[in-house]
mmCIF file of C-alpha atoms in Angstrom:
data_model
loop_
_atom_site.group_PDB
_atom_site.id
_atom_site.type_symbol
_atom_site.label_atom_id
_atom_site.label_comp_id
_atom_site.label_asym_id
_atom_site.label_seq_id
_atom_site.Cartn_x
_atom_site.Cartn_y
_atom_site.Cartn_z
ATOM 1 C CA MET O 14 126.649 -62.835 148.890
ATOM 2 C CA SER O 15 126.767 -59.334 150.208
ATOM 3 C CA ARG O 16 123.107 -57.129 149.464
ATOM 4 C CA SER O 17 125.705 -53.976 149.340
ATOM 5 C CA VAL O 18 126.009 -52.361 145.621
ATOM 6 C CA ARG O 19 128.547 -54.752 143.486
ATOM 7 C CA THR O 20 130.741 -52.629 141.422
ATOM 8 C CA ARG O 21 132.769 -55.224 139.736
ATOM 9 C CA PRO O 22 132.654 -58.962 139.144
ATOM 10 C CA GLU O 23 134.781 -60.629 141.581
ATOM 11 C CA GLY O 24 137.621 -63.150 141.519
ATOM 12 C CA SER O 25 138.292 -66.654 142.510
ATOM 13 C CA GLY O 26 141.389 -68.811 143.036
ATOM 14 C CA GLN O 27 139.400 -71.830 143.037
ATOM 15 C CA ALA O 28 137.753 -73.255 140.578
ATOM 16 C CA LEU O 29 134.359 -72.316 141.018
ATOM 17 C CA SER O 30 133.230 -76.284 140.782
ATOM 18 C CA GLU O 31 135.601 -76.648 143.988
ATOM 19 C CA ALA O 32 134.407 -73.268 145.702
ATOM 20 C CA TYR O 33 130.496 -74.092 145.597
ATOM 21 C CA ASP O 34 128.828 -77.256 146.628
ATOM 22 C CA THR O 35 126.073 -77.300 144.098
ATOM 23 C CA ALA O 36 125.245 -75.554 140.558
ATOM 24 C CA LEU O 37 121.729 -74.472 140.066
ATOM 25 C CA LEU O 38 121.691 -74.224 136.267
ATOM 26 C CA ASP O 39 119.338 -72.577 134.261
ATOM 27 C CA LEU O 40 118.709 -75.013 131.160
ATOM 28 C CA ASP O 41 117.108 -72.676 128.185
ATOM 29 C CA GLY O 42 120.554 -70.646 126.852
ATOM 30 C CA VAL O 43 122.499 -72.263 129.076
ATOM 31 C CA VAL O 44 122.777 -75.976 128.993
ATOM 32 C CA TYR O 45 120.807 -76.140 125.680
ATOM 33 C CA ALA O 46 119.058 -73.885 123.178
ATOM 34 C CA GLY O 47 116.159 -75.286 121.028
ATOM 35 C CA GLY O 48 116.378 -78.890 122.329
ATOM 36 C CA ASN O 49 120.719 -79.266 121.306
ATOM 37 C CA ALA O 50 123.256 -78.785 123.583
ATOM 38 C CA ILE O 51 125.374 -75.354 123.795
ATOM 39 C CA GLU O 52 128.743 -75.678 122.551
ATOM 40 C CA HIS O 53 131.011 -76.996 125.814
ATOM 41 C CA ALA O 54 128.057 -77.672 127.868
ATOM 42 C CA VAL O 55 128.283 -81.144 128.010
ATOM 43 C CA PRO O 56 132.172 -82.071 128.584
ATOM 44 C CA SER O 57 132.150 -78.954 131.230
ATOM 45 C CA LEU O 58 129.341 -80.442 133.383
ATOM 46 C CA ALA O 59 130.760 -83.933 133.481
ATOM 47 C CA ALA O 60 133.931 -82.618 134.557
ATOM 48 C CA ALA O 61 132.218 -80.358 137.210
ATOM 49 C CA ARG O 62 130.056 -83.530 138.402
ATOM 50 C CA ASP O 63 133.366 -85.760 138.244
ATOM 51 C CA GLY O 64 135.098 -83.287 140.401
ATOM 52 C CA GLY O 65 132.251 -83.420 143.062
ATOM 53 C CA MET O 66 129.933 -80.485 142.312
ATOM 54 C CA ARG O 67 126.507 -81.837 142.650
ATOM 55 C CA LEU O 68 124.358 -80.570 139.344
ATOM 56 C CA ALA O 69 120.951 -79.348 140.013
ATOM 57 C CA TYR O 70 119.035 -77.948 136.751
ATOM 58 C CA VAL O 71 116.410 -75.152 137.650
ATOM 59 C CA THR O 72 114.308 -73.959 134.754
ATOM 60 C CA ASN O 73 111.347 -71.563 134.795
ATOM 61 C CA ASN O 74 109.984 -73.546 131.724
ATOM 62 C CA ALA O 75 106.644 -75.173 133.357
ATOM 63 C CA LEU O 76 106.177 -76.778 130.174
ATOM 64 C CA ARG O 77 107.761 -80.685 130.517
ATOM 65 C CA THR O 78 107.796 -82.941 133.666
ATOM 66 C CA PRO O 79 111.057 -83.366 135.594
ATOM 67 C CA ASP O 80 111.348 -86.990 134.100
ATOM 68 C CA ALA O 81 111.415 -85.492 130.536
ATOM 69 C CA VAL O 82 113.769 -82.727 131.222
ATOM 70 C CA ALA O 83 115.917 -85.440 133.034
ATOM 71 C CA ALA O 84 115.672 -87.820 129.746
ATOM 72 C CA HIS O 85 116.650 -85.346 127.712
ATOM 73 C CA LEU O 86 119.590 -84.165 129.266
ATOM 74 C CA THR O 87 120.634 -87.892 129.295
ATOM 75 C CA GLU O 88 120.413 -88.173 125.942
ATOM 76 C CA LEU O 89 122.551 -84.931 125.479
ATOM 77 C CA GLY O 90 125.224 -86.826 127.261
ATOM 78 C CA ILE O 91 124.490 -85.272 130.888
ATOM 79 C CA PRO O 92 123.185 -88.227 132.765
ATOM 80 C CA ALA O 93 120.554 -86.666 134.939
ATOM 81 C CA GLU O 94 118.022 -88.143 137.340
ATOM 82 C CA THR O 95 114.290 -86.831 138.197
ATOM 83 C CA GLY O 96 115.384 -85.523 141.122
ATOM 84 C CA ASP O 97 118.279 -83.319 139.699
ATOM 85 C CA VAL O 98 115.368 -81.282 138.162
ATOM 86 C CA ILE O 99 113.401 -78.449 139.952
ATOM 87 C CA THR O 100 110.718 -76.517 137.328
ATOM 88 C CA SER O 101 108.593 -73.568 138.335
ATOM 89 C CA ALA O 102 105.617 -75.724 137.790
ATOM 90 C CA GLN O 103 106.813 -77.588 141.094
ATOM 91 C CA ALA O 104 107.267 -74.344 142.630
ATOM 92 C CA VAL O 105 104.029 -72.487 141.442
ATOM 93 C CA ALA O 106 101.937 -76.019 142.778
ATOM 94 C CA ARG O 107 103.452 -75.681 146.042
ATOM 95 C CA LEU O 108 102.437 -71.648 146.315
ATOM 96 C CA ILE O 109 99.172 -72.803 145.240
ATOM 97 C CA ALA O 110 98.985 -76.156 147.790
ATOM 98 C CA ASP O 111 99.824 -73.785 150.746
ATOM 99 C CA GLN O 112 96.500 -71.707 149.648
ATOM 100 C CA VAL O 113 93.915 -73.810 148.838
ATOM 101 C CA PRO O 114 92.626 -77.580 150.529
ATOM 102 C CA GLN O 115 94.065 -80.769 149.820
ATOM 103 C CA GLY O 116 92.210 -82.181 146.498
ATOM 104 C CA SER O 117 90.850 -78.903 145.181
ATOM 105 C CA ARG O 118 90.343 -78.440 141.287
ATOM 106 C CA VAL O 119 92.796 -76.015 139.561
ATOM 107 C CA LEU O 120 92.220 -74.930 136.120
ATOM 108 C CA VAL O 121 95.416 -75.423 134.020
ATOM 109 C CA VAL O 122 96.697 -73.298 130.995
ATOM 110 C CA GLY O 123 99.891 -74.903 130.112
ATOM 111 C CA GLY O 124 101.591 -78.045 129.657
ATOM 112 C CA GLU O 125 101.997 -81.621 131.303
ATOM 113 C CA GLY O 126 104.494 -80.272 133.510
ATOM 114 C CA LEU O 127 101.916 -78.368 135.410
ATOM 115 C CA ARG O 128 99.564 -81.082 135.759
ATOM 116 C CA VAL O 129 102.191 -83.413 137.044
ATOM 117 C CA ALA O 130 103.414 -81.040 139.535
ATOM 118 C CA LEU O 131 99.700 -80.264 140.990
ATOM 119 C CA ARG O 132 99.084 -83.913 141.179
ATOM 120 C CA GLU O 133 102.077 -84.288 143.417
ATOM 121 C CA ARG O 134 100.785 -81.453 145.484
ATOM 122 C CA GLY O 135 97.653 -83.390 146.125
ATOM 123 C CA LEU O 136 95.443 -81.218 143.499
ATOM 124 C CA GLU O 137 93.388 -82.075 140.606
ATOM 125 C CA PRO O 138 93.983 -80.332 137.548
ATOM 126 C CA VAL O 139 90.970 -79.099 135.299
ATOM 127 C CA GLU O 140 90.424 -77.759 131.921
ATOM 128 C CA SER O 141 87.294 -75.581 131.912
ATOM 129 C CA ALA O 142 86.390 -72.687 133.951
ATOM 130 C CA ASP O 143 83.228 -74.535 134.409
ATOM 131 C CA ASP O 144 84.939 -77.678 136.080
ATOM 132 C CA GLU O 145 84.450 -75.803 139.265
ATOM 133 C CA PRO O 146 88.073 -74.756 140.079
ATOM 134 C CA VAL O 147 89.144 -72.681 143.127
ATOM 135 C CA ALA O 148 92.308 -71.247 141.430
ATOM 136 C CA VAL O 149 93.995 -70.800 137.962
ATOM 137 C CA VAL O 150 97.189 -72.011 137.184
ATOM 138 C CA GLN O 151 99.083 -70.433 133.945
ATOM 139 C CA GLY O 152 102.310 -71.979 132.761
ATOM 140 C CA TYR O 153 104.394 -72.074 129.280
ATOM 141 C CA GLY O 154 102.535 -74.220 126.946
ATOM 142 C CA GLY O 155 104.589 -74.142 123.816
ATOM 143 C CA PRO O 156 104.134 -72.821 120.614
ATOM 144 C CA GLU O 157 101.027 -75.307 120.009
ATOM 145 C CA LEU O 158 98.790 -73.999 122.581
ATOM 146 C CA ALA O 159 95.475 -73.050 121.499
ATOM 147 C CA TRP O 160 94.430 -69.410 122.041
ATOM 148 C CA GLY O 161 91.035 -70.555 123.555
ATOM 149 C CA ARG O 162 92.884 -71.705 126.825
ATOM 150 C CA PHE O 163 93.477 -67.972 127.590
ATOM 151 C CA ALA O 164 89.854 -67.393 127.026
ATOM 152 C CA GLU O 165 89.433 -69.846 129.495
ATOM 153 C CA ALA O 166 91.934 -68.455 132.200
ATOM 154 C CA SER O 167 90.274 -65.203 131.508
ATOM 155 C CA TYR O 168 86.737 -66.444 132.169
ATOM 156 C CA ALA O 169 87.710 -68.137 135.610
ATOM 157 C CA VAL O 170 90.396 -65.106 136.577
ATOM 158 C CA ALA O 171 87.122 -62.750 136.130
ATOM 159 C CA ARG O 172 85.082 -64.768 138.443
ATOM 160 C CA GLY O 173 87.374 -63.859 141.172
ATOM 161 C CA LEU O 174 89.177 -66.948 141.343
ATOM 162 C CA PRO O 175 92.553 -66.422 142.439
ATOM 163 C CA TRP O 176 95.361 -66.558 139.507
ATOM 164 C CA PHE O 177 98.948 -68.114 139.704
ATOM 165 C CA ALA O 178 101.531 -68.223 137.264
ATOM 166 C CA SER O 179 104.441 -70.298 137.204
ATOM 167 C CA ASN O 180 106.911 -67.362 135.862
ATOM 168 C CA THR O 181 106.516 -64.080 133.517
ATOM 169 C CA ASP O 182 109.468 -64.369 131.391
ATOM 170 C CA LEU O 183 108.400 -62.538 128.135
ATOM 171 C CA THR O 184 110.592 -64.454 125.992
ATOM 172 C CA ILE O 185 112.208 -68.106 125.504
ATOM 173 C CA PRO O 186 115.531 -69.009 123.629
ATOM 174 C CA SER O 187 114.954 -71.305 120.748
ATOM 175 C CA GLY O 188 117.189 -72.997 117.879
ATOM 176 C CA ARG O 189 115.758 -70.672 115.301
ATOM 177 C CA GLY O 190 116.078 -67.568 117.979
ATOM 178 C CA ILE O 191 114.006 -65.965 120.680
ATOM 179 C CA ALA O 192 110.611 -66.724 120.958
ATOM 180 C CA PRO O 193 107.443 -65.259 123.361
ATOM 181 C CA GLY O 194 107.677 -67.148 126.622
ATOM 182 C CA ASN O 195 105.148 -67.567 129.380
ATOM 183 C CA GLY O 196 104.976 -63.477 130.139
ATOM 184 C CA ALA O 197 103.954 -62.798 127.294
ATOM 185 C CA ALA O 198 100.960 -65.366 127.631
ATOM 186 C CA VAL O 199 100.232 -64.213 131.174
ATOM 187 C CA GLU O 200 100.000 -60.568 129.840
ATOM 188 C CA VAL O 201 97.083 -61.646 127.538
ATOM 189 C CA VAL O 202 95.150 -62.659 130.702
ATOM 190 C CA ARG O 203 96.227 -59.589 132.442
ATOM 191 C CA ILE O 204 94.745 -57.371 129.623
ATOM 192 C CA ALA O 205 91.378 -59.107 129.249
ATOM 193 C CA THR O 206 90.865 -58.907 133.351
ATOM 194 C CA GLY O 207 92.887 -56.449 134.688
ATOM 195 C CA ALA O 208 93.987 -58.927 137.536
ATOM 196 C CA GLU O 209 97.303 -59.791 138.844
ATOM 197 C CA PRO O 210 98.775 -63.462 139.236
ATOM 198 C CA GLN O 211 100.764 -64.455 141.987
ATOM 199 C CA VAL O 212 103.982 -65.644 140.503
ATOM 200 C CA ALA O 213 106.072 -68.739 141.665
ATOM 201 C CA GLY O 214 109.333 -68.420 139.363
ATOM 202 C CA LYS O 215 112.594 -66.803 138.729
ATOM 203 C CA PRO O 216 113.499 -64.175 140.315
ATOM 204 C CA LEU O 217 110.735 -64.687 143.097
ATOM 205 C CA PRO O 218 111.594 -66.279 146.582
ATOM 206 C CA PRO O 219 109.008 -69.184 145.938
ATOM 207 C CA MET O 220 111.488 -70.769 143.267
ATOM 208 C CA HIS O 221 114.351 -70.163 145.473
ATOM 209 C CA ARG O 222 112.501 -71.869 148.341
ATOM 210 C CA GLU O 223 111.456 -74.640 145.982
ATOM 211 C CA THR O 224 115.450 -75.247 144.901
ATOM 212 C CA ILE O 225 116.913 -75.195 148.328
ATOM 213 C CA LEU O 226 113.988 -77.690 149.708
ATOM 214 C CA ARG O 227 114.686 -80.259 147.118
ATOM 215 C CA THR O 228 118.336 -79.901 146.886
ATOM 216 C CA GLY O 229 119.621 -79.237 150.381
ATOM 217 C CA ALA O 230 122.705 -76.884 148.724
ATOM 218 C CA GLU O 231 124.759 -75.448 151.355
ATOM 219 C CA ARG O 232 127.215 -73.386 149.042
ATOM 220 C CA PRO O 233 125.333 -72.838 145.781
ATOM 221 C CA LEU O 234 125.930 -71.041 142.620
ATOM 222 C CA VAL O 235 122.996 -70.090 140.465
ATOM 223 C CA VAL O 236 124.402 -70.224 137.025
ATOM 224 C CA GLY O 237 122.230 -68.665 134.172
ATOM 225 C CA ASP O 238 121.753 -66.443 131.131
ATOM 226 C CA ARG O 239 119.336 -64.127 132.162
ATOM 227 C CA LEU O 240 119.898 -61.100 134.183
ATOM 228 C CA ASP O 241 116.311 -60.340 135.194
ATOM 229 C CA THR O 242 115.325 -64.202 136.443
ATOM 230 C CA ASP O 243 118.536 -65.896 137.069
ATOM 231 C CA ILE O 244 120.741 -62.961 138.475
ATOM 232 C CA GLU O 245 118.282 -61.385 140.079
ATOM 233 C CA GLY O 246 116.799 -64.699 141.633
ATOM 234 C CA ALA O 247 120.383 -64.982 143.309
ATOM 235 C CA PHE O 248 120.496 -61.779 144.443
ATOM 236 C CA ASN O 249 117.144 -61.802 146.049
ATOM 237 C CA GLY O 250 118.114 -65.208 147.622
ATOM 238 C CA GLY O 251 121.362 -64.026 148.654
ATOM 239 C CA VAL O 252 123.409 -66.328 147.070
ATOM 240 C CA ASP O 253 126.555 -66.006 144.245
ATOM 241 C CA SER O 254 125.777 -66.206 140.603
ATOM 242 C CA LEU O 255 127.443 -66.852 137.531
ATOM 243 C CA LEU O 256 126.274 -65.426 133.996
ATOM 244 C CA VAL O 257 127.381 -67.093 130.918
ATOM 245 C CA LEU O 258 127.176 -65.235 127.384
ATOM 246 C CA THR O 259 125.485 -68.322 125.708
ATOM 247 C CA GLY O 260 121.763 -67.058 126.020
ATOM 248 C CA VAL O 261 119.791 -63.742 125.875
ATOM 249 C CA THR O 262 122.140 -61.256 127.756
ATOM 250 C CA ASP O 263 124.574 -59.443 125.701
ATOM 251 C CA GLY O 264 127.526 -57.038 126.695
ATOM 252 C CA ALA O 265 125.394 -53.903 126.514
ATOM 253 C CA ARG O 266 122.624 -55.489 128.660
ATOM 254 C CA LEU O 267 125.422 -56.458 130.997
ATOM 255 C CA LEU O 268 127.233 -53.216 131.632
ATOM 256 C CA ALA O 269 124.045 -51.390 132.064
ATOM 257 C CA ALA O 270 122.487 -53.590 134.756
ATOM 258 C CA PRO O 271 121.292 -52.273 138.087
ATOM 259 C CA PRO O 272 122.583 -53.942 141.023
ATOM 260 C CA GLN O 273 120.062 -56.328 141.222
ATOM 261 C CA HIS O 274 121.026 -57.779 138.023
ATOM 262 C CA ARG O 275 124.756 -57.624 138.633
ATOM 263 C CA PRO O 276 126.421 -61.145 138.459
ATOM 264 C CA THR O 277 129.160 -62.280 141.096
ATOM 265 C CA TYR O 278 131.075 -63.729 138.371
ATOM 266 C CA VAL O 279 130.927 -63.507 134.270
ATOM 267 C CA ASP O 280 132.334 -66.068 131.884
ATOM 268 C CA ALA O 281 131.919 -66.972 128.131
ATOM 269 C CA ASP O 282 130.313 -70.342 128.874
ATOM 270 C CA LEU O 283 130.059 -73.389 131.302
ATOM 271 C CA ARG O 284 133.795 -74.007 131.294
ATOM 272 C CA GLY O 285 133.938 -70.841 133.566
ATOM 273 C CA LEU O 286 132.592 -73.759 135.893
ATOM 274 C CA LEU O 287 135.788 -75.482 135.730
ATOM 275 C CA THR O 288 138.223 -72.387 136.065
ATOM 276 C CA GLY O 289 139.232 -69.630 138.756
ATOM 277 C CA GLN O 290 137.629 -66.267 138.145
ATOM 278 C CA PRO O 291 140.385 -63.420 137.363
ATOM 279 C CA GLU O 292 140.649 -60.613 139.631
ATOM 280 C CA VAL O 293 139.167 -57.292 138.370
ATOM 281 C CA VAL O 294 141.670 -54.496 140.047
ATOM 282 C CA GLY O 295 141.681 -50.712 140.436
ATOM 283 C CA ASP O 296 144.323 -49.268 138.269
ATOM 284 C CA GLY O 297 144.254 -45.457 138.652
ATOM 285 C CA GLY O 298 141.303 -44.155 137.407
ATOM 286 C CA GLY O 299 140.219 -47.422 136.041
ATOM 287 C CA PHE O 300 140.052 -51.172 136.567
ATOM 288 C CA ARG O 301 142.331 -54.056 134.916
ATOM 289 C CA CYS O 302 141.878 -57.639 134.025
ATOM 290 C CA GLY O 303 143.891 -59.714 132.446
ATOM 291 C CA GLY O 304 145.608 -57.602 129.445
ATOM 292 C CA TRP O 305 142.743 -55.140 129.230
ATOM 293 C CA ALA O 306 142.099 -51.850 131.252
ATOM 294 C CA ALA O 307 138.940 -49.983 131.206
ATOM 295 C CA ALA O 308 137.482 -46.549 132.259
ATOM 296 C CA ALA O 309 134.651 -44.238 132.127
ATOM 297 C CA GLY O 310 135.094 -40.821 131.052
ATOM 298 C CA ALA O 311 133.611 -38.308 128.425
ATOM 299 C CA GLY O 312 129.958 -40.270 128.489
ATOM 300 C CA ARG O 313 131.417 -43.248 127.133
ATOM 301 C CA LEU O 314 133.181 -46.625 128.364
ATOM 302 C CA GLU O 315 136.823 -46.556 127.213
ATOM 303 C CA LEU O 316 139.194 -49.859 126.799
ATOM 304 C CA ASP O 317 142.528 -50.690 125.885
ATOM 305 C CA GLY O 318 144.729 -53.984 125.530
ATOM 306 C CA ASP O 319 144.043 -57.178 124.462
ATOM 307 C CA GLY O 320 143.840 -60.834 125.965
ATOM 308 C CA ALA O 321 140.501 -62.890 126.406
ATOM 309 C CA VAL O 322 137.511 -60.996 125.206
ATOM 310 C CA VAL O 323 135.600 -62.009 128.356
ATOM 311 C CA ASP O 324 138.588 -60.504 130.645
ATOM 312 C CA GLY O 325 137.988 -56.977 128.844
ATOM 313 C CA LEU O 326 134.176 -57.172 129.432
ATOM 314 C CA ARG O 327 135.014 -58.003 133.151
ATOM 315 C CA ALA O 328 136.876 -54.918 133.259
ATOM 316 C CA LEU O 329 134.269 -53.288 131.473
ATOM 317 C CA CYS O 330 131.773 -54.045 133.896
ATOM 318 C CA ALA O 331 133.957 -52.570 136.862
ATOM 319 C CA ALA O 332 134.184 -49.163 134.797
ATOM 320 C CA ALA O 333 130.400 -48.983 133.919
ATOM 321 C CA TRP O 334 129.043 -50.372 137.478
ATOM 322 C CA THR O 335 131.348 -47.959 139.509
ATOM 323 C CA ALA O 336 130.226 -45.063 137.379
ATOM 324 C CA ALA O 337 126.319 -45.692 137.456
ATOM 325 C CA GLY O 338 126.442 -46.738 141.141
ATOM 326 C CA GLU O 339 122.784 -47.954 142.374
ATOM 327 C CA GLU O 340 121.746 -47.093 138.681
ATOM 328 C CA ALA O 341 121.749 -48.732 135.504
ATOM 329 C CA CYS O 342 124.818 -47.193 133.322
ATOM 330 C CA GLY O 343 123.747 -45.068 130.635
ATOM 331 C CA LEU O 344 127.507 -44.677 129.242
ATOM 332 C CA ASP O 345 128.095 -45.098 125.625
ATOM 333 C CA ALA O 346 129.827 -48.527 125.197
ATOM 334 C CA GLY O 347 129.619 -48.980 121.622
ATOM 335 C CA LYS O 348 133.330 -48.484 120.678
ATOM 336 C CA ALA O 349 134.497 -50.378 123.586
ATOM 337 C CA LEU O 350 132.162 -53.460 122.758
ATOM 338 C CA ALA O 351 133.266 -53.715 119.207
ATOM 339 C CA ARG O 352 136.563 -53.605 120.233
ATOM 340 C CA LEU O 353 135.619 -57.018 122.030
ATOM 341 C CA GLY O 354 133.885 -58.044 118.994
ATOM 342 C CA LEU O 355 130.505 -57.939 121.164
#
């Protein structure tokens, strides 16, 4: 993928499952939400896999182990092996292991996924700042994580121990809505200590490195719902991306995206893996995709036509991103998005 400024979503004459050898799929908001499969996810992934595409599940959620994630996917009807799952817990454990001696104790504030990943790297998880840890690691611990765990991390970090975070996503999708994520918990320790953690998860390089090491992907496609983790991570790794609109990103956020948050492709859901992507073409002073024409003018984005909603959104992206250049688009998109029902 070119690191030049993207001004429109790209088209593909091939189905994406044929154009790329491996899909690096985010989980929350892409494959499932609140533990339940998102509509169209199961049959779409089955068809992509049956067509020869490798599926790898890449998540910033460090709570569950790869075994548990694979079992959950299989229960949903998506057969998965432990090796198909890559977590930010694995990425942060490798980051720590690169900096501390084998067998070192690490204070864990988070769930079982972090503990398993640390042991895989020959490190010993401990629970207290008084257990002589040499580092602190923080990951999503779920809604039941006790407040006292943040105090334990703060005591250790204030003593000068290096502090690591699996990821800093401020929110996480759930079956009931958007909930606080690990980034919100990291802020608690940051406020208490004034320190800054080393972060492993998307969109930063340690997560991309972990994913490529574990999958061996040669033509990967990042598939996600978040601009600031999935899409920016693909940008940082120099690979292509598909944004699906089943999670936290809505049309307004997409249109306003700065260059590092602009996906290569946009589709409504995971059925987008199984089709080509229609080309967005210049049309006079605007852009056309499918039956829609979009343009920027008089401080707003304008849209006319009809057809598939996502085609209209692609055309609007081209108008917004071209007008914004290297900045985030500040044009009023309200009427245009309302016309699409977004």
